[in-house]
Structures are given as structure tokens and as C-alpha cells.
Amino acid sequence: MHWEKIDFEEEEDDKFFIIADVDKGQTDVKWSKLSGIRPFHDYYLKLETQEDITDQVIGSLPASGAMEDAVVRLVLEYPRAWAPLIDDRTIQEYASDAFEFHFVKRPQMDERMRLPQDQSVGDLTPSELLEKFWQASHVPEEDVKALQELAAVILQEEAEDGETGEAIRVSTQEEMPAQ
């Protein structure tokens, strides 16, 4: 028989029942600790890198067998942009032995990139703006270099096309011909 805890605030609390023998003018109370209480396990993980996110999440949980018949909660904080990298199905499967598994995701909004007071967006080159975007998006430094090199090629090709009069024009929907 399992005795139930109500919520995670009771995770560390012992549970008791009382047997009271009540007579006129005399009461005897016996406290008895309950055993077999379903365990509650509460975990927290803040992702600092987007490398192997699913492995990081699973690594923050106990072995699958240790969660058997327990109520388990994992609170996960991560940059909002990393949400597609989280493999919910694999994580849920790993915790399938738990009586209940609560996977609480808390995506964090990135702080806005602030430029120094003496600088405006118009002062930055497209390459510099793109580099600031990569930084704000928490792209790993080794990837930023490769992305910047690729962007430089694209920007160079665009500049060359512009010089020969073959610039690509972006049209708004109002400018699109009727179909």
C-alpha cells in the first residue's frame, strides 16, 4: 500500500498517523510513522550549452530504476532558441518507470543586445550586425566563425551582383502582381 504525499513541498517530510486512546480526563496519543510512502524526487537543470541537450537532461535524472513508482519533477531552464533541440519523447521514455513525471520547461528570454551609447545600428556593417546576432543567440564560438565566413561569401556575391546591375529586389505583398 502506498501513502501519498500531496505536492513537492512535502518531498522531505515524514508522514505519521495518530492513535489516540481517549478516556474521561485522560488521553494517550501514539504517533506512528508511515512507511511505504511514494517518493517524490525534485530536480533542476539550467542548460549552459546546447551540446547534447537530451543527454544533459537525462544525466540530471537518477537511474531509470531509481524513479520506479516515484513522482518525479524536472525543472529545465534554457534559452528559448534551444527549444527545438529538446527531445521530449526520449526524455519521457527514459522516465517511463516513474509513477508520474513532470517535465517543467522554462524557456528564458534572451536579454536584448545593447550597443554602447556612442554607437547605433546604422554604424555597424552587415557582418558586425550578424556577429552580434550570433552572440545574442548563444551560437557556439566555433560555429560563429564558420557562419561569418559563409555570410562574407554571400555578402560579397551580393555586392558583386549589385555592381553589375543584377541586384535582387525584395517586393512587399502590395507590390506583387495579382494572380
Short mmCIF file of C-alpha atoms in Angstrom, two decimals:
data_model
loop_
_atom_site.label_atom_id
_atom_site.label_comp_id
_atom_site.label_asym_id
_atom_site.label_seq_id
_atom_site.Cartn_x
_atom_site.Cartn_y
_atom_site.Cartn_z
CA MET A 1 0.00 0.00 0.00
CA HIS A 2 1.30 3.44 -0.91
CA TRP A 3 0.60 6.51 1.16
CA GLU A 4 0.55 9.65 -0.91
CA LYS A 5 2.23 12.96 -0.50
CA ILE A 6 0.31 15.87 -1.88
CA ASP A 7 2.97 18.00 -3.58
CA PHE A 8 6.70 18.60 -3.92
CA GLU A 9 6.75 20.83 -0.83
CA GLU A 10 6.34 17.60 1.15
CA GLU A 11 9.29 15.87 -0.53
CA GLU A 12 11.39 15.65 2.65
CA ASP A 13 8.51 15.38 5.13
CA ASP A 14 7.84 12.19 7.06
CA LYS A 15 4.19 11.14 7.35
CA PHE A 16 2.56 9.96 10.57
CA PHE A 17 -0.76 8.79 11.85
CA ILE A 18 -2.04 9.06 15.41
CA ILE A 19 -3.82 6.53 17.54
CA ALA A 20 -5.46 8.20 20.49
CA ASP A 21 -6.99 6.46 23.46
CA VAL A 22 -9.43 8.98 24.88
CA ASP A 23 -10.94 8.43 28.34
CA LYS A 24 -12.61 10.94 30.60
CA GLY A 25 -9.78 13.07 31.99
CA GLN A 26 -7.06 11.01 30.28
CA THR A 27 -5.80 10.87 26.67
CA ASP A 28 -2.93 8.75 25.44
CA VAL A 29 -1.52 9.53 21.99
CA LYS A 30 0.70 7.26 19.96
CA TRP A 31 2.43 8.64 16.84
CA SER A 32 3.28 6.07 14.21
CA LYS A 33 5.46 6.84 11.23
CA LEU A 34 4.07 5.69 7.90
CA SER A 35 6.23 3.53 5.69
CA GLY A 36 5.80 2.82 2.02
CA ILE A 37 5.21 6.44 1.11
CA ARG A 38 5.60 7.10 -2.58
CA PRO A 39 8.85 9.04 -3.00
CA PHE A 40 8.95 12.49 -4.57
CA HIS A 41 12.11 13.50 -6.42
CA ASP A 42 12.63 17.09 -7.48
CA TYR A 43 15.42 18.11 -9.90
CA TYR A 44 16.53 21.34 -11.53
CA LEU A 45 18.78 21.86 -14.56
CA LYS A 46 19.86 25.07 -16.20
CA LEU A 47 21.35 24.45 -19.63
CA GLU A 48 24.57 26.34 -20.25
CA THR A 49 25.41 24.76 -23.61
CA GLN A 50 23.34 23.45 -26.48
CA GLU A 51 25.62 20.43 -26.95
CA ASP A 52 23.87 17.09 -26.34
CA ILE A 53 20.85 18.63 -24.60
CA THR A 54 18.96 15.35 -24.30
CA ASP A 55 22.00 13.68 -22.70
CA GLN A 56 22.34 16.61 -20.27
CA VAL A 57 18.69 16.29 -19.25
CA ILE A 58 18.83 12.51 -18.82
CA GLY A 59 22.13 12.88 -16.92
CA SER A 60 20.42 15.18 -14.41
CA LEU A 61 17.92 12.45 -13.52
CA PRO A 62 18.63 9.34 -11.42
CA ALA A 63 18.92 5.91 -12.99
CA SER A 64 15.64 4.83 -14.51
CA GLY A 65 15.08 2.13 -11.86
CA ALA A 66 15.52 4.66 -9.03
CA MET A 67 12.48 6.54 -10.35
CA GLU A 68 10.24 3.48 -10.28
CA ASP A 69 6.88 4.29 -8.68
CA ALA A 70 8.11 7.76 -7.69
CA VAL A 71 6.68 11.14 -8.54
CA VAL A 72 9.48 12.95 -10.36
CA ARG A 73 9.72 16.57 -11.41
CA LEU A 74 12.45 18.10 -13.53
CA VAL A 75 12.52 21.87 -13.98
CA LEU A 76 14.57 22.81 -17.04
CA GLU A 77 15.73 26.36 -17.79
CA TYR A 78 17.20 27.10 -21.20
CA PRO A 79 17.41 29.85 -23.82
CA ARG A 80 14.17 29.94 -25.81
CA ALA A 81 16.05 29.42 -29.09
CA TRP A 82 17.16 25.94 -27.91
CA ALA A 83 13.60 24.58 -27.56
CA PRO A 84 13.72 22.62 -30.86
CA LEU A 85 16.84 20.80 -29.62
CA ILE A 86 14.99 19.20 -26.67
CA ASP A 87 13.90 15.63 -27.46
CA ASP A 88 10.84 15.35 -25.23
CA ARG A 89 9.95 11.84 -26.39
CA THR A 90 13.35 10.37 -25.46
CA ILE A 91 13.27 12.13 -22.06
CA GLN A 92 9.71 10.92 -21.35
CA GLU A 93 10.69 7.37 -22.35
CA TYR A 94 13.69 7.48 -20.00
CA ALA A 95 11.40 8.46 -17.12
CA SER A 96 8.66 5.99 -18.03
CA ASP A 97 9.22 3.90 -14.86
CA ALA A 98 8.17 6.86 -12.73
CA PHE A 99 4.62 6.83 -11.36
CA GLU A 100 4.38 10.42 -12.63
CA PHE A 101 6.94 12.51 -14.49
CA HIS A 102 6.52 16.28 -14.58
CA PHE A 103 8.81 17.90 -17.15
CA VAL A 104 8.60 21.63 -16.49
CA LYS A 105 10.23 23.70 -19.22
CA ARG A 106 11.14 27.29 -18.51
CA PRO A 107 12.45 28.90 -21.67
CA GLN A 108 14.30 32.11 -20.89
CA MET A 109 14.05 35.23 -22.99
CA ASP A 110 17.43 36.49 -24.02
CA GLU A 111 18.41 39.89 -22.84
CA ARG A 112 18.38 42.45 -25.57
CA MET A 113 21.73 43.24 -27.04
CA ARG A 114 22.71 46.75 -26.02
CA LEU A 115 25.05 48.87 -28.06
CA PRO A 116 27.33 51.45 -26.47
CA GLN A 117 25.72 54.91 -26.21
CA ASP A 118 28.01 56.35 -28.88
CA GLN A 119 27.07 53.65 -31.42
CA SER A 120 23.91 53.00 -33.42
CA VAL A 121 22.79 50.06 -35.55
CA GLY A 122 23.40 52.18 -38.64
CA ASP A 123 27.08 52.44 -37.71
CA LEU A 124 27.57 48.65 -37.94
CA THR A 125 28.37 46.71 -41.08
CA PRO A 126 26.13 43.76 -42.02
CA SER A 127 28.90 41.42 -40.87
CA GLU A 128 29.12 43.14 -37.46
CA LEU A 129 25.32 43.03 -37.07
CA LEU A 130 25.30 39.35 -37.93
CA GLU A 131 28.04 38.64 -35.39
CA LYS A 132 26.00 40.40 -32.68
CA PHE A 133 23.02 38.25 -33.67
CA TRP A 134 25.06 35.04 -33.27
CA GLN A 135 26.22 36.19 -29.84
CA ALA A 136 22.68 37.03 -28.72
CA SER A 137 21.50 33.63 -29.99
CA HIS A 138 24.19 31.81 -27.95
CA VAL A 139 25.70 30.18 -31.03
CA PRO A 140 28.95 28.39 -30.05
CA GLU A 141 32.07 30.39 -30.92
CA GLU A 142 33.43 27.71 -33.26
CA ASP A 143 30.16 27.86 -35.26
CA VAL A 144 30.18 31.67 -35.35
CA LYS A 145 33.46 31.67 -37.28
CA ALA A 146 32.11 29.28 -39.93
CA LEU A 147 28.82 31.18 -40.19
CA GLN A 148 30.61 34.51 -40.51
CA GLU A 149 32.82 33.12 -43.30
CA LEU A 150 29.75 31.84 -45.16
CA ALA A 151 27.97 35.16 -44.68
CA ALA A 152 31.03 37.00 -46.04
CA VAL A 153 30.85 34.93 -49.23
CA ILE A 154 27.13 35.65 -49.62
CA LEU A 155 27.57 39.37 -48.92
CA GLN A 156 30.48 39.53 -51.39
CA GLU A 157 28.38 37.82 -54.09
CA GLU A 158 25.52 40.23 -53.40
CA ALA A 159 27.87 43.21 -53.67
CA GLU A 160 29.24 41.91 -56.98
CA ASP A 161 25.71 41.34 -58.35
CA GLY A 162 24.78 44.88 -57.29
CA GLU A 163 27.73 46.30 -59.23
CA THR A 164 26.59 44.61 -62.47
CA GLY A 165 23.02 45.82 -62.07
CA GLU A 166 21.65 42.42 -61.06
CA ALA A 167 20.67 43.39 -57.52
CA ILE A 168 17.90 41.32 -56.00
CA ARG A 169 14.85 43.41 -55.20
CA VAL A 170 12.63 42.40 -52.29
CA SER A 171 8.99 43.17 -53.03
CA THR A 172 6.28 43.81 -50.49
CA GLN A 173 3.00 41.96 -50.84
CA GLU A 174 1.30 45.14 -52.15
CA GLU A 175 3.85 45.26 -55.00
CA MET A 176 3.30 41.62 -56.01
CA PRO A 177 1.32 41.17 -59.24
CA ALA A 178 -2.24 39.89 -58.86
CA GLN A 179 -2.65 36.19 -59.64
#
